[in-house]
Amino acid sequence: MKISRLTVAGFGPYKTEQHVDFERFDDDGIFLISGKTGAGKSSILDAICYALYGSVPRYDGTQAQLRSDHAEPTDPTFVELEFSVDDIRYRVRRVPEFDRPKARGAGTTKQAHEATLWTHRADGWEGIATKPVDVGRELARILTLNKDQFLQVILLAQNRFQEFLLARNDDRQAVLRTLFGTKRFQDIENELDERRKVLALSLLGSEQALARHGQRIADVLGSDDVPATLTLDWLDSAATSLGDLLAAATATALTANSAFVESDRIHAESVGLRARQERRDAASAALKTLVSLAHAVDLDRVAVAAAHRAATVWPLAIARENASSALEEAVSHTAAARAVFELYNEPDADPAAVSDSVTGQLATLGDVLAEEARLPALEATVGSLNRSLTDADLRLAELTALGTSLPLEISAVETRLASATLRDSHAADAAAALERATAAHSAAALAITTEALLLEASLAEKAASSAHLAAVAHVDDLLGRRVSGFAAELATDLVDGEPCSVCGSVSHPAPAPRVGDAVTEADVALARTRSAESGTASVASSAVTRRLATELATVIAKADGLSVEAADTAVAEARASLADSRAAAAEKAAFTLTRDALHRQLAGNADAIDEV
């Protein structure tokens, strides 16, 4: 913050309106407010503090003593301060609370505390706030220092310097951090501390996981000697041993697989041979049956030949047979009728008994006929069951072979599933590594750009500093020439016979000659303006250089010291690792489905064996 002008009226010892222009001393770099005790030196500082914060530290927040004791009832009382922050100019005006004459009638009334805040735009002053509370809120945002901090580091009032020196370290640290804008470094420190905690937890988890893996390695190796801290030498030795075990297991697995393939081939050949043998035995049995039936077949052939010969007389034989049957039926009916007739002609015969006897004979003959009719169907069922038994034996052989091969397939799939699961477990680490590598790559690329910008800013800062030094030297030169040319400037106005404005003499025997071009007050003012502008530009260039240097340090830290090429390699490796983990996830899902399907097939095979 830079204070430019102060105007007070009716404030403290100042009855009439007074102006203090602090910009007059810009080129001097330092100035002194001096005067006798009670002259009003501290009142100038009180007016600055009151304009910014609405209170004066000497009066402990009271406003009763702010109005000048010399002011008349109608005299105004106010404080107006112009200042700039970050090259933005502001003006604040405050009127303290005091008693003033009433506009009508006798007596006095309270003049309320008033405050107004403006900012300077291209077209003039523009109001920001017109109420004390709003002005205070805006000034707190603009100044970023509260009153106590302002009084400690900007404006140390009387007897306050020792109070700042004796303040607690935390209080001084908070004030200095706010004053010098170091809060971002505190934020960086806090962020780094949080990262340290997160990395510590991650390291602890990694160490625990490493210990578990070490124990598992020892279990696989059959060793109880697990060091408390796993070293690379121990891990390398364990990896070598595991590699040997893996090679031996792989060789054993290959041998077992070859033996299994050979055994499976032999088993398949045996099953086929058994099936063929069973077919041979069935054919042999069928042949024996046919051989045993050969004589009967020959007899049937003779009968067929005789039947062919008899075919010519078959209709007559049928007619004779039908006639014989009709005759036998007629004779039977006649006999039955005669028997019934004789039965009913017997005086002692019981009709009901006769009827029951006839009915019983009919029922017995009906059951015999039904059983005789079922004989062809039963013979067909027996043949079908024999064929089903043969098919069931073949099916049982196939299911037994499948039940032997399925566990081996399941074991192979589970081995591949375990490998895919292990690769898939690295997905989170691969994603985090890719994120870190991508961030490092972006930071490394940004570091190159920032470094170039910092070089340009450093050159611009050097040029701005040189320009400012030249402008200051030019102002000093103009001031010297201005002072040296005062006599020549007065000599140009001398007229013979008229008195000199300095000494009053009417004779001018040796007027000072002019040396070089005359330097006017406007020249000096213009040079001072340019010097101030070049100083502002130099300060701005320095700020840009400091900001870029901070940004460069930040992005270098984010890049972990990697170059763009190294970051490219890290990104490619992280992407490949992540792609492998994602492919492993897909393989894991596929192997899981295959394993579950094989388990279901094995269970179904067992059920099918039970059913057979």
mmCIF file of N, CA, C and O in Angstrom, residues 406-482:
data_model
loop_
_atom_site.group_PDB
_atom_site.id
_atom_site.type_symbol
_atom_site.label_atom_id
_atom_site.label_comp_id
_atom_site.label_asym_id
_atom_site.label_seq_id
_atom_site.Cartn_x
_atom_site.Cartn_y
_atom_site.Cartn_z
ATOM 1 N N LEU A 406 -12.375 -83.576 -17.057
ATOM 2 C CA LEU A 406 -12.851 -82.252 -16.611
ATOM 3 C C LEU A 406 -12.036 -81.685 -15.450
ATOM 4 O O LEU A 406 -11.706 -80.482 -15.451
ATOM 5 N N PRO A 407 -11.687 -82.433 -14.381
ATOM 6 C CA PRO A 407 -10.877 -81.839 -13.297
ATOM 7 C C PRO A 407 -9.547 -81.291 -13.788
ATOM 8 O O PRO A 407 -9.067 -80.270 -13.299
ATOM 9 N N LEU A 408 -8.922 -81.955 -14.754
ATOM 10 C CA LEU A 408 -7.657 -81.452 -15.287
ATOM 11 C C LEU A 408 -7.869 -80.131 -16.017
ATOM 12 O O LEU A 408 -7.063 -79.192 -15.897
ATOM 13 N N GLU A 409 -8.946 -80.041 -16.795
ATOM 14 C CA GLU A 409 -9.242 -78.772 -17.479
ATOM 15 C C GLU A 409 -9.518 -77.664 -16.458
ATOM 16 O O GLU A 409 -9.078 -76.524 -16.620
ATOM 17 N N ILE A 410 -10.267 -78.006 -15.395
ATOM 18 C CA ILE A 410 -10.566 -76.996 -14.352
ATOM 19 C C ILE A 410 -9.283 -76.515 -13.691
ATOM 20 O O ILE A 410 -9.088 -75.317 -13.432
ATOM 21 N N SER A 411 -8.353 -77.400 -13.400
ATOM 22 C CA SER A 411 -7.081 -77.017 -12.776
ATOM 23 C C SER A 411 -6.293 -76.082 -13.683
ATOM 24 O O SER A 411 -5.743 -75.070 -13.229
ATOM 25 N N ALA A 412 -6.258 -76.385 -14.981
ATOM 26 C CA ALA A 412 -5.528 -75.513 -15.916
ATOM 27 C C ALA A 412 -6.159 -74.130 -15.985
ATOM 28 O O ALA A 412 -5.463 -73.104 -15.981
ATOM 29 N N VAL A 413 -7.502 -74.091 -16.021
ATOM 30 C CA VAL A 413 -8.191 -72.792 -16.088
ATOM 31 C C VAL A 413 -7.969 -72.010 -14.802
ATOM 32 O O VAL A 413 -7.773 -70.774 -14.818
ATOM 33 N N GLU A 414 -7.991 -72.668 -13.647
ATOM 34 C CA GLU A 414 -7.773 -71.969 -12.377
ATOM 35 C C GLU A 414 -6.357 -71.412 -12.295
ATOM 36 O O GLU A 414 -6.138 -70.348 -11.715
ATOM 37 N N THR A 415 -5.389 -72.115 -12.862
ATOM 38 C CA THR A 415 -4.015 -71.588 -12.888
ATOM 39 C C THR A 415 -3.950 -70.295 -13.706
ATOM 40 O O THR A 415 -3.367 -69.290 -13.280
ATOM 41 N N ARG A 416 -4.553 -70.292 -14.855
ATOM 42 C CA ARG A 416 -4.578 -69.077 -15.690
ATOM 43 C C ARG A 416 -5.396 -67.985 -15.031
ATOM 44 O O ARG A 416 -5.086 -66.791 -15.146
ATOM 45 N N LEU A 417 -6.467 -68.356 -14.323
ATOM 46 C CA LEU A 417 -7.288 -67.375 -13.599
ATOM 47 C C LEU A 417 -6.480 -66.716 -12.485
ATOM 48 O O LEU A 417 -6.574 -65.491 -12.271
ATOM 49 N N ALA A 418 -5.676 -67.485 -11.765
ATOM 50 C CA ALA A 418 -4.843 -66.903 -10.703
ATOM 51 C C ALA A 418 -3.843 -65.917 -11.281
ATOM 52 O O ALA A 418 -3.608 -64.834 -10.722
ATOM 53 N N SER A 419 -3.248 -66.262 -12.430
ATOM 54 C CA SER A 419 -2.302 -65.341 -13.070
ATOM 55 C C SER A 419 -2.995 -64.055 -13.500
ATOM 56 O O SER A 419 -2.480 -62.951 -13.283
ATOM 57 N N ALA A 420 -4.188 -64.175 -14.096
ATOM 58 C CA ALA A 420 -4.934 -62.974 -14.514
ATOM 59 C C ALA A 420 -5.352 -62.150 -13.313
ATOM 60 O O ALA A 420 -5.335 -60.908 -13.354
ATOM 61 N N THR A 421 -5.726 -62.809 -12.201
ATOM 62 C CA THR A 421 -6.119 -62.079 -10.988
ATOM 63 C C THR A 421 -4.942 -61.288 -10.432
ATOM 64 O O THR A 421 -5.091 -60.135 -10.004
ATOM 65 N N LEU A 422 -3.760 -61.894 -10.432
ATOM 66 C CA LEU A 422 -2.567 -61.186 -9.954
ATOM 67 C C LEU A 422 -2.273 -59.968 -10.812
ATOM 68 O O LEU A 422 -1.962 -58.880 -10.299
ATOM 69 N N ARG A 423 -2.360 -60.114 -12.128
ATOM 70 C CA ARG A 423 -2.122 -58.956 -13.001
ATOM 71 C C ARG A 423 -3.204 -57.900 -12.842
ATOM 72 O O ARG A 423 -2.935 -56.697 -12.879
ATOM 73 N N ASP A 424 -4.444 -58.337 -12.629
ATOM 74 C CA ASP A 424 -5.540 -57.374 -12.462
ATOM 75 C C ASP A 424 -5.403 -56.597 -11.155
ATOM 76 O O ASP A 424 -5.845 -55.452 -11.060
ATOM 77 N N SER A 425 -4.792 -57.198 -10.121
ATOM 78 C CA SER A 425 -4.649 -56.512 -8.833
ATOM 79 C C SER A 425 -3.745 -55.296 -8.918
ATOM 80 O O SER A 425 -3.741 -54.455 -8.028
ATOM 81 N N HIS A 426 -2.961 -55.191 -9.988
ATOM 82 C CA HIS A 426 -2.062 -54.040 -10.154
ATOM 83 C C HIS A 426 -2.738 -52.886 -10.887
ATOM 84 O O HIS A 426 -2.070 -51.890 -11.192
ATOM 85 N N ALA A 427 -4.056 -52.989 -11.158
ATOM 86 C CA ALA A 427 -4.730 -51.936 -11.943
ATOM 87 C C ALA A 427 -4.714 -50.596 -11.221
ATOM 88 O O ALA A 427 -4.434 -49.554 -11.825
ATOM 89 N N ALA A 428 -5.021 -50.603 -9.903
ATOM 90 C CA ALA A 428 -5.051 -49.331 -9.168
ATOM 91 C C ALA A 428 -3.665 -48.679 -9.147
ATOM 92 O O ALA A 428 -3.522 -47.472 -9.368
ATOM 93 N N ASP A 429 -2.626 -49.499 -8.876
ATOM 94 C CA ASP A 429 -1.259 -48.947 -8.881
ATOM 95 C C ASP A 429 -0.885 -48.428 -10.266
ATOM 96 O O ASP A 429 -0.245 -47.374 -10.395
ATOM 97 N N ALA A 430 -1.288 -49.150 -11.314
ATOM 98 C CA ALA A 430 -0.964 -48.702 -12.682
ATOM 99 C C ALA A 430 -1.685 -47.401 -13.008
ATOM 100 O O ALA A 430 -1.105 -46.499 -13.624
ATOM 101 N N ALA A 431 -2.964 -47.282 -12.580
ATOM 102 C CA ALA A 431 -3.700 -46.038 -12.839
ATOM 103 C C ALA A 431 -3.070 -44.868 -12.096
ATOM 104 O O ALA A 431 -2.923 -43.763 -12.638
ATOM 105 N N ALA A 432 -2.687 -45.106 -10.823
ATOM 106 C CA ALA A 432 -2.039 -44.033 -10.058
ATOM 107 C C ALA A 432 -0.695 -43.662 -10.691
ATOM 108 O O ALA A 432 -0.352 -42.469 -10.780
ATOM 109 N N ALA A 433 0.056 -44.658 -11.139
ATOM 110 C CA ALA A 433 1.340 -44.370 -11.786
ATOM 111 C C ALA A 433 1.142 -43.581 -13.076
ATOM 112 O O ALA A 433 1.897 -42.654 -13.374
ATOM 113 N N LEU A 434 0.089 -43.923 -13.830
ATOM 114 C CA LEU A 434 -0.197 -43.176 -15.063
ATOM 115 C C LEU A 434 -0.582 -41.742 -14.749
ATOM 116 O O LEU A 434 -0.147 -40.809 -15.445
ATOM 117 N N GLU A 435 -1.379 -41.569 -13.690
ATOM 118 C CA GLU A 435 -1.770 -40.202 -13.312
ATOM 119 C C GLU A 435 -0.546 -39.382 -12.904
ATOM 120 O O GLU A 435 -0.387 -38.223 -13.310
ATOM 121 N N ARG A 436 0.340 -40.005 -12.099
ATOM 122 C CA ARG A 436 1.553 -39.275 -11.686
ATOM 123 C C ARG A 436 2.446 -38.987 -12.890
ATOM 124 O O ARG A 436 2.994 -37.884 -13.016
ATOM 125 N N ALA A 437 2.588 -39.964 -13.770
ATOM 126 C CA ALA A 437 3.450 -39.757 -14.937
ATOM 127 C C ALA A 437 2.883 -38.688 -15.863
ATOM 128 O O ALA A 437 3.624 -37.858 -16.409
ATOM 129 N N THR A 438 1.545 -38.690 -16.043
ATOM 130 C CA THR A 438 0.917 -37.666 -16.886
ATOM 131 C C THR A 438 1.111 -36.281 -16.279
ATOM 132 O O THR A 438 1.421 -35.312 -16.985
ATOM 133 N N ALA A 439 0.892 -36.185 -14.952
ATOM 134 C CA ALA A 439 1.088 -34.890 -14.285
ATOM 135 C C ALA A 439 2.542 -34.443 -14.401
ATOM 136 O O ALA A 439 2.833 -33.258 -14.646
ATOM 137 N N ALA A 440 3.486 -35.380 -14.226
ATOM 138 C CA ALA A 440 4.900 -35.033 -14.349
ATOM 139 C C ALA A 440 5.238 -34.598 -15.772
ATOM 140 O O ALA A 440 6.021 -33.660 -15.980
ATOM 141 N N HIS A 441 4.626 -35.263 -16.756
ATOM 142 C CA HIS A 441 4.876 -34.879 -18.155
ATOM 143 C C HIS A 441 4.370 -33.471 -18.422
ATOM 144 O O HIS A 441 5.055 -32.645 -19.039
ATOM 145 N N SER A 442 3.133 -33.176 -17.956
ATOM 146 C CA SER A 442 2.578 -31.832 -18.141
ATOM 147 C C SER A 442 3.443 -30.792 -17.441
ATOM 148 O O SER A 442 3.719 -29.712 -17.983
ATOM 149 N N ALA A 443 3.888 -31.131 -16.203
ATOM 150 C CA ALA A 443 4.722 -30.187 -15.461
ATOM 151 C C ALA A 443 6.071 -29.988 -16.154
ATOM 152 O O ALA A 443 6.598 -28.869 -16.194
ATOM 153 N N ALA A 444 6.636 -31.076 -16.699
ATOM 154 C CA ALA A 444 7.926 -30.944 -17.388
ATOM 155 C C ALA A 444 7.796 -30.060 -18.626
ATOM 156 O O ALA A 444 8.667 -29.217 -18.900
ATOM 157 N N ALA A 445 6.690 -30.261 -19.388
ATOM 158 C CA ALA A 445 6.466 -29.409 -20.555
ATOM 159 C C ALA A 445 6.248 -27.951 -20.140
ATOM 160 O O ALA A 445 6.759 -27.018 -20.766
ATOM 161 N N LEU A 446 5.469 -27.782 -19.045
ATOM 162 C CA LEU A 446 5.221 -26.425 -18.553
ATOM 163 C C LEU A 446 6.501 -25.793 -18.033
ATOM 164 O O LEU A 446 6.690 -24.566 -18.142
ATOM 165 N N ALA A 447 7.399 -26.598 -17.468
ATOM 166 C CA ALA A 447 8.660 -26.062 -16.950
ATOM 167 C C ALA A 447 9.491 -25.444 -18.081
ATOM 168 O O ALA A 447 10.129 -24.407 -17.893
ATOM 169 N N ILE A 448 9.464 -26.090 -19.246
ATOM 170 C CA ILE A 448 10.222 -25.539 -20.378
ATOM 171 C C ILE A 448 9.667 -24.165 -20.774
ATOM 172 O O ILE A 448 10.403 -23.192 -20.956
ATOM 173 N N THR A 449 8.309 -24.109 -20.871
ATOM 174 C CA THR A 449 7.677 -22.825 -21.226
ATOM 175 C C THR A 449 7.934 -21.773 -20.160
ATOM 176 O O THR A 449 8.262 -20.614 -20.462
ATOM 177 N N THR A 450 7.787 -22.176 -18.879
ATOM 178 C CA THR A 450 7.977 -21.223 -17.781
ATOM 179 C C THR A 450 9.416 -20.734 -17.717
ATOM 180 O O THR A 450 9.682 -19.554 -17.431
ATOM 181 N N GLU A 451 10.357 -21.641 -17.986
ATOM 182 C CA GLU A 451 11.763 -21.240 -17.969
ATOM 183 C C GLU A 451 12.050 -20.208 -19.054
ATOM 184 O O GLU A 451 12.777 -19.232 -18.827
ATOM 185 N N ALA A 452 11.437 -20.408 -20.239
ATOM 186 C CA ALA A 452 11.613 -19.418 -21.309
ATOM 187 C C ALA A 452 10.998 -18.075 -20.921
ATOM 188 O O ALA A 452 11.576 -17.011 -21.141
ATOM 189 N N LEU A 453 9.790 -18.153 -20.320
ATOM 190 C CA LEU A 453 9.141 -16.914 -19.872
ATOM 191 C C LEU A 453 9.961 -16.220 -18.784
ATOM 192 O O LEU A 453 10.052 -14.989 -18.750
ATOM 193 N N LEU A 454 10.563 -17.031 -17.881
ATOM 194 C CA LEU A 454 11.384 -16.441 -16.816
ATOM 195 C C LEU A 454 12.606 -15.741 -17.401
ATOM 196 O O LEU A 454 12.995 -14.657 -16.930
ATOM 197 N N LEU A 455 13.195 -16.341 -18.430
ATOM 198 C CA LEU A 455 14.338 -15.693 -19.072
ATOM 199 C C LEU A 455 13.923 -14.368 -19.696
ATOM 200 O O LEU A 455 14.607 -13.346 -19.527
ATOM 201 N N GLU A 456 12.784 -14.378 -20.404
ATOM 202 C CA GLU A 456 12.295 -13.127 -20.991
ATOM 203 C C GLU A 456 11.989 -12.098 -19.912
ATOM 204 O O GLU A 456 12.308 -10.909 -20.050
ATOM 205 N N ALA A 457 11.351 -12.567 -18.800
ATOM 206 C CA ALA A 457 11.007 -11.638 -17.720
ATOM 207 C C ALA A 457 12.263 -11.081 -17.055
ATOM 208 O O ALA A 457 12.301 -9.902 -16.662
ATOM 209 N N SER A 458 13.312 -11.908 -16.905
ATOM 210 C CA SER A 458 14.559 -11.424 -16.308
ATOM 211 C C SER A 458 15.199 -10.346 -17.187
ATOM 212 O O SER A 458 15.698 -9.325 -16.685
ATOM 213 N N LEU A 459 15.177 -10.607 -18.509
ATOM 214 C CA LEU A 459 15.713 -9.585 -19.419
ATOM 215 C C LEU A 459 14.888 -8.304 -19.352
ATOM 216 O O LEU A 459 15.438 -7.190 -19.348
ATOM 217 N N ALA A 460 13.542 -8.488 -19.288
ATOM 218 C CA ALA A 460 12.683 -7.304 -19.189
ATOM 219 C C ALA A 460 12.910 -6.579 -17.873
ATOM 220 O O ALA A 460 12.902 -5.340 -17.817
ATOM 221 N N GLU A 461 13.119 -7.333 -16.773
ATOM 222 C CA GLU A 461 13.386 -6.700 -15.477
ATOM 223 C C GLU A 461 14.688 -5.906 -15.526
ATOM 224 O O GLU A 461 14.764 -4.788 -14.989
ATOM 225 N N LYS A 462 15.710 -6.521 -16.157
ATOM 226 C CA LYS A 462 16.992 -5.797 -16.275
ATOM 227 C C LYS A 462 16.819 -4.521 -17.082
ATOM 228 O O LYS A 462 17.337 -3.441 -16.704
ATOM 229 N N ALA A 463 16.054 -4.620 -18.181
ATOM 230 C CA ALA A 463 15.843 -3.422 -18.996
ATOM 231 C C ALA A 463 15.052 -2.376 -18.232
ATOM 232 O O ALA A 463 15.369 -1.170 -18.274
ATOM 233 N N ALA A 464 14.005 -2.813 -17.490
ATOM 234 C CA ALA A 464 13.190 -1.869 -16.730
ATOM 235 C C ALA A 464 14.005 -1.222 -15.615
ATOM 236 O O ALA A 464 13.871 -0.021 -15.335
ATOM 237 N N SER A 465 14.859 -2.021 -14.946
ATOM 238 C CA SER A 465 15.705 -1.460 -13.889
ATOM 239 C C SER A 465 16.689 -0.437 -14.460
ATOM 240 O O SER A 465 16.897 0.642 -13.880
ATOM 241 N N SER A 466 17.280 -0.787 -15.608
ATOM 242 C CA SER A 466 18.209 0.178 -16.238
ATOM 243 C C SER A 466 17.484 1.452 -16.645
ATOM 244 O O SER A 466 17.999 2.572 -16.457
ATOM 245 N N ALA A 467 16.268 1.301 -17.194
ATOM 246 C CA ALA A 467 15.491 2.477 -17.597
ATOM 247 C C ALA A 467 15.150 3.335 -16.390
ATOM 248 O O ALA A 467 15.192 4.582 -16.449
ATOM 249 N N HIS A 468 14.801 2.681 -15.248
ATOM 250 C CA HIS A 468 14.465 3.459 -14.053
ATOM 251 C C HIS A 468 15.688 4.196 -13.520
ATOM 252 O O HIS A 468 15.600 5.381 -13.135
ATOM 253 N N LEU A 469 16.829 3.503 -13.486
ATOM 254 C CA LEU A 469 18.056 4.174 -13.023
ATOM 255 C C LEU A 469 18.406 5.362 -13.926
ATOM 256 O O LEU A 469 18.825 6.425 -13.444
ATOM 257 N N ALA A 470 18.209 5.158 -15.240
ATOM 258 C CA ALA A 470 18.482 6.262 -16.166
ATOM 259 C C ALA A 470 17.521 7.421 -15.933
ATOM 260 O O ALA A 470 17.912 8.600 -15.973
ATOM 261 N N ALA A 471 16.229 7.079 -15.656
ATOM 262 C CA ALA A 471 15.250 8.142 -15.416
ATOM 263 C C ALA A 471 15.567 8.902 -14.141
ATOM 264 O O ALA A 471 15.435 10.143 -14.076
ATOM 265 N N VAL A 472 15.992 8.174 -13.078
ATOM 266 C CA VAL A 472 16.366 8.850 -11.819
ATOM 267 C C VAL A 472 17.579 9.743 -12.047
ATOM 268 O O VAL A 472 17.635 10.883 -11.559
ATOM 269 N N ALA A 473 18.559 9.215 -12.779
ATOM 270 C CA ALA A 473 19.748 10.032 -13.068
ATOM 271 C C ALA A 473 19.377 11.264 -13.891
ATOM 272 O O ALA A 473 19.931 12.359 -13.682
ATOM 273 N N HIS A 474 18.407 11.106 -14.799
ATOM 274 C CA HIS A 474 17.975 12.243 -15.610
ATOM 275 C C HIS A 474 17.294 13.303 -14.743
ATOM 276 O O HIS A 474 17.528 14.513 -14.921
ATOM 277 N N VAL A 475 16.459 12.847 -13.789
ATOM 278 C CA VAL A 475 15.821 13.801 -12.871
ATOM 279 C C VAL A 475 16.877 14.545 -12.067
ATOM 280 O O VAL A 475 16.820 15.788 -11.896
ATOM 281 N N ASP A 476 17.860 13.788 -11.559
ATOM 282 C CA ASP A 476 18.931 14.439 -10.781
ATOM 283 C C ASP A 476 19.690 15.434 -11.631
ATOM 284 O O ASP A 476 20.026 16.546 -11.162
ATOM 285 N N ASP A 477 19.948 15.074 -12.876
ATOM 286 C CA ASP A 477 20.662 15.999 -13.766
ATOM 287 C C ASP A 477 19.832 17.247 -14.030
ATOM 288 O O ASP A 477 20.364 18.373 -14.003
ATOM 289 N N LEU A 478 18.505 17.057 -14.278
ATOM 290 C CA LEU A 478 17.656 18.223 -14.525
ATOM 291 C C LEU A 478 17.567 19.135 -13.304
ATOM 292 O O LEU A 478 17.543 20.365 -13.435
ATOM 293 N N LEU A 479 17.476 18.513 -12.111
ATOM 294 C CA LEU A 479 17.420 19.336 -10.895
ATOM 295 C C LEU A 479 18.695 20.157 -10.737
ATOM 296 O O LEU A 479 18.651 21.354 -10.369
ATOM 297 N N GLY A 480 19.850 19.504 -11.017
ATOM 298 C CA GLY A 480 21.111 20.270 -10.916
ATOM 299 C C GLY A 480 21.172 21.406 -11.931
ATOM 300 O O GLY A 480 21.576 22.530 -11.601
ATOM 301 N N ARG A 481 20.766 21.106 -13.135
ATOM 302 C CA ARG A 481 20.767 22.149 -14.166
ATOM 303 C C ARG A 481 19.738 23.222 -13.861
ATOM 304 O O ARG A 481 19.940 24.398 -14.151
ATOM 305 N N ARG A 482 18.611 22.810 -13.259
ATOM 306 C CA ARG A 482 17.571 23.777 -12.892
ATOM 307 C C ARG A 482 18.099 24.743 -11.844
ATOM 308 O O ARG A 482 17.922 25.972 -11.955
#
